[in-house]
XYZ file of C-alpha atoms in Angstrom:
730
model
C -51.983 -187.829 -78.792
C -50.232 -190.293 -76.376
C -46.879 -189.039 -77.455
C -47.991 -185.479 -76.850
C -49.158 -186.291 -73.325
C -45.858 -188.184 -72.644
C -43.710 -185.262 -73.959
C -45.854 -182.680 -72.106
C -45.516 -184.356 -68.785
C -41.785 -184.951 -69.163
C -41.271 -181.256 -70.050
C -43.425 -180.049 -67.122
C -41.531 -182.194 -64.669
C -38.234 -180.940 -66.119
C -39.383 -177.408 -65.473
C -39.853 -178.342 -61.924
C -36.429 -179.929 -61.748
C -34.800 -176.827 -63.408
C -36.308 -174.699 -60.671
C -34.123 -176.483 -58.016
C -30.903 -174.762 -57.139
C -29.511 -178.054 -55.942
C -30.468 -181.462 -57.353
C -30.672 -182.964 -53.858
C -33.498 -180.494 -53.169
C -35.764 -182.819 -55.215
C -36.116 -184.926 -52.077
C -37.770 -184.215 -48.779
C -36.313 -185.151 -45.506
C -38.540 -188.312 -45.360
C -36.844 -191.617 -46.115
C -39.144 -194.681 -46.516
C -37.541 -197.829 -45.146
C -38.440 -201.535 -45.110
C -36.649 -204.839 -44.928
C -36.647 -207.778 -47.363
C -34.977 -210.777 -45.788
C -31.533 -209.657 -44.744
C -31.605 -206.488 -46.979
C -32.594 -203.094 -45.830
C -34.347 -200.940 -48.467
C -34.857 -197.191 -48.429
C -36.589 -194.803 -50.857
C -36.216 -190.983 -50.504
C -39.577 -189.137 -50.833
C -39.772 -186.930 -53.855
C -41.088 -183.449 -53.423
C -44.761 -182.987 -54.200
C -43.973 -180.755 -57.154
C -42.212 -183.678 -58.962
C -45.055 -186.115 -58.596
C -48.316 -186.398 -60.455
C -46.574 -187.003 -63.799
C -46.650 -190.759 -63.631
C -48.265 -192.291 -66.710
C -49.806 -195.778 -67.028
C -51.227 -197.065 -70.314
C -53.791 -199.754 -69.518
C -55.933 -201.977 -71.814
C -57.948 -205.116 -71.820
C -56.173 -205.880 -75.056
C -52.698 -207.365 -74.888
C -51.767 -206.316 -78.379
C -52.599 -202.633 -77.736
C -50.455 -202.570 -74.616
C -47.586 -204.319 -76.510
C -47.809 -201.939 -79.414
C -47.801 -198.757 -77.412
C -44.836 -199.393 -75.167
C -42.825 -201.122 -78.022
C -43.462 -198.426 -80.634
C -42.723 -195.286 -78.531
C -39.149 -196.077 -77.521
C -38.228 -197.480 -80.940
C -35.783 -195.619 -82.976
C -38.033 -195.944 -86.038
C -40.749 -194.037 -84.231
C -38.969 -190.738 -84.403
C -37.887 -188.611 -87.402
C -34.466 -189.425 -88.866
C -33.565 -185.818 -88.089
C -33.151 -186.824 -84.391
C -31.607 -190.261 -84.800
C -28.140 -188.853 -83.994
C -29.358 -186.674 -81.098
C -32.042 -188.588 -79.256
C -30.399 -190.758 -76.564
C -32.068 -191.198 -73.254
C -30.383 -194.442 -72.086
C -30.935 -195.718 -75.684
C -28.724 -198.768 -75.272
C -30.457 -199.888 -72.047
C -33.822 -199.256 -73.732
C -32.745 -201.535 -76.651
C -31.842 -204.305 -74.288
C -35.121 -203.875 -72.384
C -37.190 -204.107 -75.559
C -35.371 -207.325 -76.526
C -35.633 -208.892 -73.101
C -39.288 -208.134 -72.440
C -40.155 -209.273 -75.940
C -38.304 -212.527 -75.253
C -35.991 -212.151 -78.383
C -33.228 -214.587 -78.864
C -29.669 -213.443 -78.483
C -28.899 -214.006 -82.158
C -32.045 -212.245 -83.358
C -31.761 -208.653 -84.711
C -32.726 -206.164 -81.911
C -35.182 -203.423 -82.327
C -33.081 -200.280 -81.792
C -34.446 -197.897 -79.280
C -33.739 -194.144 -78.858
C -34.989 -193.699 -75.288
C -35.997 -195.441 -72.136
C -39.337 -193.560 -72.078
C -41.780 -196.423 -71.859
C -41.773 -199.969 -70.450
C -44.084 -202.898 -70.945
C -44.845 -204.273 -67.481
C -48.012 -205.986 -66.402
C -47.487 -209.616 -65.650
C -44.737 -210.985 -63.402
C -42.674 -212.231 -66.286
C -42.576 -208.858 -68.017
C -41.694 -207.050 -64.790
C -38.969 -209.491 -63.923
C -37.569 -209.271 -67.485
C -37.624 -205.475 -67.297
C -35.942 -205.550 -63.865
C -33.084 -207.721 -65.101
C -32.541 -205.905 -68.470
C -32.811 -202.471 -66.852
C -30.735 -202.924 -63.600
C -28.200 -205.677 -63.935
C -25.368 -205.864 -66.450
C -25.464 -208.917 -68.656
C -22.827 -211.444 -67.500
C -21.072 -214.186 -69.085
C -22.509 -217.351 -67.579
C -19.086 -218.965 -67.172
C -16.957 -216.144 -65.869
C -19.725 -214.117 -64.184
C -18.134 -210.991 -65.592
C -20.049 -208.392 -67.571
C -20.168 -209.174 -71.277
C -18.027 -206.659 -73.250
C -20.491 -206.449 -76.062
C -23.451 -205.574 -73.740
C -23.965 -201.997 -72.475
C -23.680 -201.203 -68.741
C -27.174 -201.083 -67.242
C -28.607 -198.591 -64.823
C -27.040 -199.875 -61.682
C -23.499 -199.673 -63.210
C -24.286 -196.217 -64.652
C -25.277 -194.775 -61.328
C -22.306 -196.338 -59.603
C -19.914 -194.800 -62.153
C -21.478 -191.407 -61.748
C -21.385 -191.782 -58.094
C -17.643 -192.673 -57.866
C -16.719 -190.158 -60.491
C -15.486 -192.699 -63.091
C -18.117 -191.434 -65.555
C -18.185 -187.730 -66.404
C -21.411 -185.722 -66.139
C -22.446 -182.133 -66.269
C -22.635 -179.975 -63.121
C -26.252 -179.189 -62.253
C -26.067 -175.492 -63.160
C -24.878 -176.360 -66.665
C -27.592 -178.987 -67.156
C -30.232 -176.364 -66.007
C -28.789 -173.820 -68.405
C -29.034 -176.223 -71.304
C -32.621 -176.893 -70.608
C -33.348 -173.187 -70.126
C -31.837 -172.449 -73.547
C -34.159 -175.096 -75.193
C -37.112 -173.691 -73.209
C -36.233 -170.139 -74.201
C -36.151 -170.970 -77.934
C -39.649 -172.457 -77.699
C -40.857 -169.473 -75.713
C -39.462 -167.006 -78.325
C -41.194 -168.939 -81.174
C -44.444 -169.148 -79.178
C -44.234 -165.385 -78.619
C -43.962 -164.835 -82.321
C -46.830 -167.085 -83.072
C -48.998 -165.379 -80.349
C -48.140 -162.089 -82.094
C -49.169 -163.614 -85.457
C -52.386 -164.766 -83.872
C -53.062 -161.377 -82.463
C -52.431 -159.875 -85.921
C -54.934 -162.383 -87.340
C -57.403 -161.411 -84.751
C -56.887 -157.714 -85.455
C -57.586 -158.106 -89.209
C -61.397 -158.054 -88.869
C -61.426 -155.137 -86.511
C -58.875 -153.235 -88.651
C -60.836 -153.850 -91.751
C -63.988 -152.574 -89.933
C -62.182 -149.480 -88.722
C -60.872 -148.740 -92.224
C -64.327 -149.144 -93.607
C -65.834 -146.997 -90.873
C -63.393 -144.160 -91.615
C -64.156 -144.427 -95.331
C -67.847 -144.284 -94.634
C -67.427 -141.338 -92.304
C -65.361 -139.424 -94.859
C -68.001 -140.210 -97.522
C -70.772 -138.855 -95.289
C -68.838 -135.645 -94.649
C -68.062 -135.194 -98.227
C -71.776 -135.632 -99.018
C -72.686 -133.109 -96.282
C -70.058 -130.723 -97.656
C -71.465 -130.980 -101.211
C -74.929 -130.276 -99.726
C -73.693 -127.272 -97.774
C -71.934 -125.902 -100.832
C -75.090 -126.236 -102.848
C -77.049 -124.540 -99.926
C -74.364 -121.707 -99.920
C -74.995 -121.021 -103.607
C -78.764 -120.856 -102.913
C -78.103 -118.633 -99.842
C -76.038 -116.199 -101.892
C -78.773 -116.080 -104.522
C -81.222 -115.238 -101.792
C -78.973 -112.440 -100.534
C -78.753 -111.051 -104.130
C -82.577 -111.213 -104.494
C -83.059 -109.630 -101.061
C -80.694 -106.867 -102.148
C -82.662 -106.111 -105.278
C -85.914 -106.096 -103.364
C -84.377 -103.778 -100.721
C -83.235 -101.390 -103.389
C -86.629 -101.344 -104.963
C -88.302 -100.695 -101.577
C -85.808 -97.944 -100.701
C -86.375 -96.260 -104.179
C -90.184 -96.370 -103.687
C -89.804 -95.019 -100.116
C -87.496 -92.197 -101.489
C -90.054 -91.346 -104.126
C -92.707 -91.107 -101.475
C -90.455 -88.943 -99.367
C -89.820 -86.701 -102.390
C -93.528 -86.223 -102.850
C -93.974 -84.487 -99.472
C -96.333 -81.443 -99.625
C -94.811 -78.056 -99.316
C -95.698 -75.457 -96.698
C -98.211 -73.476 -98.780
C -100.008 -76.650 -99.751
C -100.110 -77.657 -96.183
C -101.484 -74.262 -95.107
C -103.944 -74.012 -97.901
C -105.311 -77.454 -97.135
C -105.290 -76.794 -93.487
C -102.884 -79.713 -92.910
C -104.841 -82.252 -94.737
C -102.185 -82.713 -97.404
C -99.440 -83.446 -95.010
C -101.616 -85.834 -93.024
C -102.541 -87.777 -96.160
C -98.837 -87.895 -97.165
C -97.722 -89.224 -93.794
C -100.438 -91.817 -93.976
C -99.282 -92.930 -97.372
C -95.618 -92.956 -96.347
C -96.086 -95.611 -93.603
C -96.559 -98.559 -96.048
C -93.363 -97.644 -97.809
C -91.512 -97.615 -94.427
C -92.999 -100.924 -93.456
C -91.974 -102.566 -96.871
C -88.404 -101.102 -96.443
C -88.061 -102.649 -92.955
C -89.297 -106.031 -94.179
C -86.901 -106.091 -97.084
C -84.039 -104.952 -94.858
C -84.847 -107.768 -92.335
C -85.013 -110.239 -95.234
C -81.632 -109.104 -96.431
C -80.061 -109.421 -92.924
C -81.560 -112.935 -92.610
C -80.222 -114.002 -95.989
C -76.751 -112.646 -95.072
C -76.835 -114.480 -91.747
C -77.791 -117.661 -93.495
C -74.816 -117.212 -95.752
C -72.475 -116.754 -92.837
C -73.942 -119.875 -91.176
C -73.495 -121.870 -94.385
C -69.939 -120.594 -94.802
C -69.193 -121.495 -91.181
C -70.618 -124.991 -91.596
C -68.652 -125.433 -94.834
C -65.467 -124.465 -92.970
C -66.321 -126.852 -90.128
C -67.037 -129.725 -92.537
C -63.816 -129.009 -94.375
C -61.891 -129.371 -91.129
C -63.907 -132.653 -90.317
C -63.170 -133.970 -93.771
C -59.408 -133.299 -93.316
C -59.563 -135.230 -90.049
C -61.565 -138.050 -91.608
C -59.297 -138.387 -94.518
C -56.223 -138.445 -92.148
C -58.026 -141.125 -90.047
C -58.925 -143.120 -93.135
C -55.304 -142.775 -94.475
C -53.932 -143.919 -91.073
C -56.453 -146.838 -90.909
C -55.624 -147.830 -94.581
C -51.935 -147.641 -93.838
C -52.322 -149.771 -90.659
C -54.512 -152.221 -92.565
C -52.045 -152.483 -95.447
C -49.147 -153.046 -93.008
C -51.198 -155.598 -91.087
C -51.984 -157.455 -94.227
C -48.387 -157.344 -95.384
C -47.309 -158.829 -92.010
C -50.143 -161.351 -92.176
C -49.028 -162.471 -95.612
C -45.490 -162.874 -94.298
C -46.937 -164.836 -91.367
C -48.802 -167.036 -93.861
C -45.683 -167.610 -95.867
C -43.626 -168.492 -92.774
C -46.290 -170.808 -91.124
C -47.761 -172.290 -94.380
C -50.327 -174.904 -93.573
C -50.199 -174.143 -89.918
C -51.758 -170.713 -90.436
C -55.474 -170.950 -89.690
C -56.966 -168.488 -92.211
C -60.171 -168.514 -94.001
C -58.960 -171.614 -95.944
C -58.384 -173.502 -92.700
C -61.462 -175.567 -92.505
C -62.686 -178.990 -93.361
C -59.813 -181.426 -93.903
C -57.149 -178.728 -93.539
C -58.401 -177.954 -90.056
C -58.176 -181.593 -88.981
C -54.707 -182.309 -90.568
C -52.806 -179.524 -89.177
C -52.614 -177.939 -85.701
C -53.026 -174.104 -85.758
C -49.835 -172.123 -85.336
C -47.693 -175.324 -85.028
C -45.365 -175.007 -88.009
C -42.307 -177.040 -88.672
C -39.872 -174.681 -86.940
C -41.968 -174.701 -83.668
C -42.496 -178.389 -83.861
C -38.798 -179.019 -84.130
C -38.137 -176.668 -81.319
C -40.692 -178.501 -79.118
C -39.098 -181.816 -79.981
C -35.685 -180.367 -79.027
C -37.203 -179.210 -75.721
C -38.528 -182.695 -75.145
C -35.045 -184.133 -75.600
C -33.602 -181.423 -73.440
C -36.098 -182.366 -70.737
C -35.033 -185.977 -70.876
C -31.396 -184.954 -70.853
C -32.106 -182.846 -67.645
C -33.674 -185.963 -66.077
C -30.530 -187.933 -66.957
C -28.247 -185.187 -65.497
C -30.318 -185.154 -62.394
C -29.813 -188.883 -62.009
C -26.054 -188.368 -62.497
C -25.990 -185.565 -59.899
C -27.858 -187.518 -57.305
C -26.561 -190.987 -58.290
C -25.884 -192.212 -54.792
C -29.275 -191.523 -53.381
C -31.044 -192.447 -56.567
C -29.149 -195.827 -56.797
C -30.269 -196.947 -53.312
C -33.853 -195.583 -53.986
C -34.180 -197.323 -57.387
C -32.842 -200.597 -56.058
C -35.649 -200.583 -53.516
C -38.199 -199.259 -56.045
C -37.387 -201.982 -58.558
C -38.141 -204.558 -55.919
C -41.690 -203.188 -55.748
C -41.917 -202.878 -59.489
C -40.816 -206.477 -59.976
C -43.455 -207.713 -57.530
C -41.358 -208.126 -54.347
C -41.304 -206.324 -51.055
C -43.353 -207.048 -47.906
C -46.933 -207.938 -48.662
C -48.239 -205.515 -45.976
C -46.015 -202.624 -47.051
C -47.617 -199.344 -46.276
C -49.240 -197.441 -49.154
C -47.048 -194.332 -48.787
C -43.871 -196.399 -49.152
C -45.153 -198.263 -52.150
C -46.302 -195.042 -53.680
C -42.920 -193.340 -53.069
C -41.145 -196.303 -54.727
C -43.341 -196.067 -57.874
C -42.903 -192.283 -57.930
C -39.141 -192.560 -58.021
C -39.300 -195.272 -60.616
C -41.558 -192.988 -62.831
C -38.905 -190.290 -62.477
C -36.593 -192.569 -64.635
C -39.187 -194.300 -66.861
C -42.055 -191.887 -67.254
C -44.606 -194.247 -68.888
C -45.479 -197.953 -68.310
C -48.091 -200.253 -69.695
C -50.164 -203.152 -68.282
C -53.250 -204.974 -68.869
C -56.253 -204.442 -66.513
C -55.821 -208.021 -65.371
C -52.371 -207.188 -64.007
C -52.979 -203.646 -62.900
C -54.138 -204.426 -59.343
C -51.366 -206.991 -58.650
C -48.695 -204.608 -60.082
C -49.528 -201.504 -58.132
C -51.166 -203.060 -55.129
C -52.272 -200.739 -52.323
C -50.780 -197.324 -53.290
C -53.839 -195.372 -52.292
C -56.418 -193.287 -54.259
C -55.238 -190.775 -56.790
C -51.708 -191.894 -56.449
C -50.920 -192.064 -60.264
C -50.877 -188.959 -62.238
C -52.320 -190.242 -65.477
C -54.078 -193.395 -66.479
C -54.490 -193.743 -70.193
C -57.053 -196.348 -71.095
C -56.318 -197.713 -74.570
C -58.813 -199.568 -76.638
C -61.350 -198.294 -74.178
C -64.225 -199.458 -76.373
C -63.176 -203.096 -75.711
C -62.844 -202.719 -71.894
C -65.760 -203.495 -69.602
C -66.429 -200.706 -67.105
C -65.725 -203.021 -64.179
C -62.165 -203.605 -65.458
C -61.207 -199.980 -65.058
C -62.688 -199.231 -61.597
C -59.481 -199.865 -59.738
C -57.288 -198.030 -62.238
C -59.530 -194.999 -62.167
C -59.589 -195.044 -58.355
C -55.810 -194.864 -58.336
C -55.628 -192.071 -60.905
C -55.582 -188.346 -60.683
C -56.550 -187.930 -64.395
C -57.935 -190.485 -66.807
C -57.868 -190.304 -70.635
C -60.029 -192.954 -72.411
C -59.039 -193.596 -75.991
C -61.077 -195.927 -77.964
C -63.679 -196.551 -80.590
C -67.201 -197.808 -79.804
C -67.645 -198.805 -83.421
C -64.903 -201.397 -83.287
C -64.919 -204.536 -81.034
C -67.113 -204.485 -77.927
C -66.041 -205.885 -74.553
C -65.855 -209.684 -74.450
C -68.259 -210.896 -71.689
C -68.203 -214.544 -70.473
C -71.205 -214.207 -68.146
C -74.466 -215.257 -69.901
C -76.776 -212.338 -70.688
C -79.555 -213.683 -68.432
C -77.149 -213.958 -65.486
C -76.053 -210.354 -66.047
C -79.650 -209.106 -66.149
C -80.474 -211.066 -62.974
C -77.531 -209.627 -61.182
C -78.316 -206.064 -62.402
C -81.923 -206.387 -61.302
C -80.947 -207.631 -57.912
C -78.721 -204.678 -57.359
C -80.935 -202.199 -59.188
C -78.310 -201.476 -61.858
C -79.423 -199.937 -65.096
C -78.699 -201.576 -68.516
C -76.516 -198.471 -69.146
C -73.734 -200.095 -67.135
C -73.928 -203.576 -68.586
C -71.323 -204.808 -71.080
C -70.938 -205.516 -73.875
C -73.049 -202.488 -74.843
C -71.410 -200.582 -72.077
C -67.649 -200.061 -72.113
C -65.175 -197.664 -70.597
C -65.466 -195.688 -73.796
C -69.184 -195.493 -73.946
C -69.362 -194.302 -70.283
C -66.595 -191.758 -70.834
C -68.489 -190.583 -73.892
C -71.704 -190.449 -71.956
C -70.501 -187.606 -69.613
C -68.497 -185.750 -72.266
C -69.697 -182.373 -73.348
C -68.025 -182.203 -76.672
C -68.415 -184.699 -79.511
C -70.608 -185.673 -82.308
C -73.391 -188.184 -83.184
C -72.865 -190.934 -85.608
C -75.763 -192.854 -87.110
C -75.594 -196.538 -86.955
C -78.669 -198.161 -88.561
C -81.682 -197.035 -86.667
C -79.811 -195.712 -83.626
C -77.377 -192.774 -82.928
C -74.090 -193.187 -81.296
C -72.609 -190.311 -79.285
C -68.830 -190.080 -79.659
C -66.893 -187.646 -77.531
C -63.950 -185.574 -78.874
C -63.561 -187.647 -82.057
C -60.023 -187.931 -83.411
C -60.979 -187.683 -87.098
C -57.630 -187.941 -88.821
C -56.820 -191.460 -89.849
C -53.134 -192.285 -90.542
C -53.087 -196.018 -91.218
C -55.050 -197.255 -94.217
C -54.912 -196.716 -97.917
C -57.992 -196.886 -100.022
C -60.301 -198.739 -100.342
C -60.012 -199.576 -96.612
C -60.193 -195.983 -95.408
C -63.224 -195.010 -97.597
C -65.050 -198.301 -96.657
C -64.646 -197.740 -92.951
C -65.385 -194.003 -93.258
C -68.695 -194.776 -95.037
C -69.949 -197.662 -93.047
C -68.973 -196.626 -89.523
C -68.166 -192.901 -89.229
C -70.707 -191.134 -91.511
C -67.880 -189.835 -93.690
C -66.313 -187.457 -90.954
C -62.867 -189.086 -91.012
C -59.973 -187.426 -92.831
C -57.302 -189.419 -94.569
C -53.926 -188.354 -93.256
C -51.844 -191.136 -94.858
C -48.910 -189.929 -96.796
C -46.791 -192.371 -98.916
C -43.587 -191.583 -100.636
C -43.547 -193.831 -103.649
C -40.284 -192.531 -105.121
C -37.930 -193.052 -102.176
C -34.673 -194.433 -103.690
C -33.410 -195.410 -100.207
C -36.483 -197.349 -99.074
C -38.412 -198.248 -102.257
C -42.111 -198.885 -101.692
C -42.962 -202.560 -102.160
C -46.662 -202.029 -102.867
C -47.069 -199.118 -105.210
C -45.061 -196.936 -107.579
C -45.608 -193.587 -109.222
C -46.769 -195.494 -112.257
C -49.115 -197.940 -110.577
C -49.330 -200.991 -108.109
C -46.469 -203.370 -107.781
C -48.526 -206.062 -106.220
C -52.198 -207.054 -106.702
C -54.582 -204.309 -105.465
C -57.002 -205.099 -102.712
C -59.718 -207.316 -103.900
C -62.192 -210.104 -103.072
C -60.984 -213.665 -103.891
C -64.211 -215.390 -104.632
C -63.882 -218.949 -103.310
C -67.229 -220.739 -102.673
C -67.912 -222.485 -99.374
C -68.607 -226.086 -100.310
C -68.083 -227.963 -97.007
C -71.172 -228.305 -94.935
C -71.050 -228.805 -91.207
C -68.067 -226.651 -90.638
C -67.076 -222.986 -90.904
C -63.597 -224.035 -92.105
C -63.324 -224.233 -95.869
C -60.024 -225.795 -96.788
C -60.218 -224.504 -100.399
C -60.088 -221.003 -98.972
C -57.023 -221.863 -96.822
C -55.306 -223.135 -99.992
C -56.065 -219.874 -101.785
C -54.525 -218.080 -98.737
C -51.362 -220.140 -99.004
C -51.134 -219.385 -102.678
C -51.401 -215.647 -101.856
C -48.802 -215.841 -99.152
C -46.369 -217.477 -101.638
C -47.132 -214.711 -104.093
C -46.422 -212.011 -101.529
C -43.160 -213.673 -100.467
C -42.122 -213.709 -104.153
C -42.676 -210.034 -104.230
C -40.722 -209.277 -101.089
C -43.610 -209.129 -98.554
C -42.649 -211.361 -95.628
C -45.251 -213.088 -93.369
C -44.353 -210.649 -90.577
C -46.149 -208.035 -92.580
C -49.305 -210.128 -92.841
C -52.270 -210.725 -90.570
C -54.828 -213.469 -91.415
C -58.103 -213.302 -89.532
C -61.591 -214.758 -89.648
C -64.857 -214.216 -87.865
C -64.971 -217.920 -86.780
C -62.742 -219.768 -84.265
C -62.548 -222.965 -86.401
C -61.096 -220.892 -89.307
C -58.866 -218.826 -86.893
C -57.454 -222.084 -85.450
C -56.484 -223.330 -88.925
C -55.000 -219.894 -89.795
C -52.903 -220.013 -86.576
C -51.541 -223.359 -87.530
C -50.091 -221.798 -90.685
C -47.705 -219.686 -88.537
C -45.498 -222.728 -88.225
C -45.104 -222.868 -91.984
C -44.959 -219.044 -92.347
C -42.981 -217.849 -89.351
C -44.034 -214.320 -88.278
C -47.563 -214.646 -89.585
C -50.158 -213.182 -87.206
C -53.384 -215.184 -87.260
C -56.563 -215.528 -85.317
C -60.042 -214.258 -84.935
C -61.029 -210.629 -85.793
C -61.018 -210.078 -81.965
C -57.375 -210.933 -81.708
C -56.534 -208.417 -84.321
C -57.877 -205.429 -82.305
C -55.043 -203.179 -81.446
C -52.782 -204.555 -84.270
C -51.964 -203.476 -87.799
C -50.195 -204.962 -90.738
C -49.289 -203.988 -94.340
C -51.517 -206.868 -95.592
C -54.634 -208.307 -94.089
C -56.411 -211.486 -95.283
C -60.002 -211.781 -94.170
C -60.726 -215.532 -94.611
C -64.487 -215.645 -94.166
C -65.187 -219.428 -94.231
C -68.795 -220.026 -93.069
C -70.776 -223.165 -93.046
C -73.129 -223.032 -96.160
C -75.728 -224.817 -94.045
C -75.648 -222.212 -91.238
C -76.715 -218.856 -92.693
C -77.436 -217.577 -89.234
C -73.660 -217.508 -88.525
C -73.179 -214.943 -91.286
C -76.070 -212.873 -90.042
C -74.387 -212.830 -86.650
C -71.173 -211.521 -88.136
C -73.088 -208.848 -89.911
C -75.359 -207.840 -87.008
C -73.216 -204.690 -86.236
C -70.548 -202.771 -88.184
C -67.847 -203.728 -85.672
C -66.330 -206.878 -87.228
C -66.050 -205.490 -90.749
C -64.754 -202.198 -89.401
C -62.038 -203.807 -87.327
C -60.996 -206.223 -90.065
C -60.653 -203.584 -92.808
C -58.974 -201.017 -90.630
C -56.141 -203.386 -89.639
C -54.798 -203.286 -93.215
C -52.328 -200.452 -94.074
C -51.764 -201.198 -97.722
C -53.772 -204.255 -98.896
C -56.984 -206.034 -97.890
C -57.712 -209.333 -99.450
C -61.043 -211.010 -98.659
C -61.274 -214.789 -99.330
C -64.675 -216.224 -99.240
C -68.000 -216.996 -100.976
C -68.803 -213.504 -102.407
C -72.395 -214.171 -103.333
C -73.290 -215.678 -99.937
C -71.677 -212.940 -97.871
C -72.630 -210.026 -100.091
C -76.309 -210.570 -99.173
C -75.538 -209.266 -95.563
C -75.249 -205.745 -94.340
C -71.695 -204.324 -94.130
C -70.436 -207.275 -96.179
C -72.456 -206.004 -98.972
C -70.496 -202.590 -98.809
C -67.254 -204.601 -98.330
C -68.000 -206.527 -101.585
C -68.840 -203.205 -103.380
C -65.531 -201.666 -102.447
C -63.421 -204.676 -103.503
C -63.224 -205.886 -107.089
C -63.609 -209.610 -107.631
């Protein structure tokens, strides 16, 4: 996540740079000036559009700060595909890593790919960075630059300024960035189109089904009207027969009309009677004629409706055919999208673990293009420095004085802020501890830093972060409330008394309150994790775990996270170039994680020397199998044991040892949890087992193996250690 934030901000600032017709337009007409002794300093003010991208990683944990800014610039932190391409002042970054880490000249250096992050904080780190970043390394005897040491930033800028070092013209640099950006835009457009097709599928399926149902209804109606027409024709035929009978009867009655003589002789009575008898026949004939007309009209209506339904059926079948054709084509293209995007396609199978492991629509091609865009953005920054070398050189010289902790004590906030903003234009991310944050930045004013990223926020007391948050425009708190809580040196009673005096709720009191818990408290999105008889609200959980093998992953997932974590660890066990030292395709190469059952026999002390002896035997075993002490952390819940473990680092150089608290923010291939424990003080074990935090931190430091050394029967009685014992074979 931190890498994504870093890359996103660098790219967004590059877009602002690329919008400048001339590189010098990056600066306003304001020049900030001050004097330091006999030297005059000046920093040009960046345009507002180029600020707000400053990033500071801050933590109460020194190890976390060191890890972040040491890992991100390291060459091993990026895919081998880009090893030959990624170079943002890589040689300077390599020297900075070595200098800030205090490496000896003859020690192998961690190779860097880019000067994208710097570990600052205390005065020593800042001075070391200043020296390694700005000044060429010189021979102490001749005072000349050492030939085997790369030119540093001051020399780079000078060479660009005097023309002795080539660089691209600004238009060419902008065009290069635009091409990388256009490639990403094209791929994003294709994936948006794929997303739109995916969204259309449900509607298209519904439309096709609707047309099919409509056609079926018309067919049903047509069958009904055809049956009705048959009945109507039968009715016409019947009416015709009845009409013929009525007409024949009437004709017979007409034929029986009395003659003139009969009429005369009967004085008209015969004709009157005949006429009276004819009327019923006339009436019957009229009725049957009307019935026949009605039947014929019904036939015409049915025939008309049949014709109408026939036309509707033709239209419906055409609509259905078109919908079916559209749906078939849509499915064909969706299948092609699925084949192209593979696991990045969020179809009906994209749920559960799959949803957590892969970002939707972010396939390998787009991911690579985004990486290329990030590198192009860094290259544009470098070309900007080359094209404005003279102004930037003077400004950086002044800015580095502020970064290193110099400058007038009463320097105005806007000048100090401008100096840091120019520095962040070159080095986009820095790290510091909370303890050094205020001294490092001083008075730069509120919301003067674009991003403050609080790492290991669960271990930071809220009070620590107040100044950093005040100086930040945006704050991202990253931590785990189920790992170590803040370390508080004030007695609980004193805390409660102070809180009561100032009417402060327990909500704000560490160690139960941390930067993480307070950030979680106001977050709208998250989940609830059950811990014993209480529920812990965790905002926006990052559920994919990419460090530990089993059994460590499953143990932590069960005891701390209610099983919501997803294991994202991928190991290649058949790599011929870098063979795995722990496991092979046929089985483990070194002893699997297990519990070394070593009883606690020494009363009056948590330190059990027999357990230390077992640890030393294990370290020797690992060394025989190619696992050096640098790959090992040895920790304990108790200070007495931790002190003894730390003393082993002299015998085993590179071994990291201490209490479980000191391991927070670190990781290693192998972790030894040396429990110790005074057999006469069972309450100490109960303290260690009072929360899930200690076991969770200890187990989650181990990438490949976790070895527990201690009295299994004594510790397994306690919560969380019981689950730990169950997950590890004796």
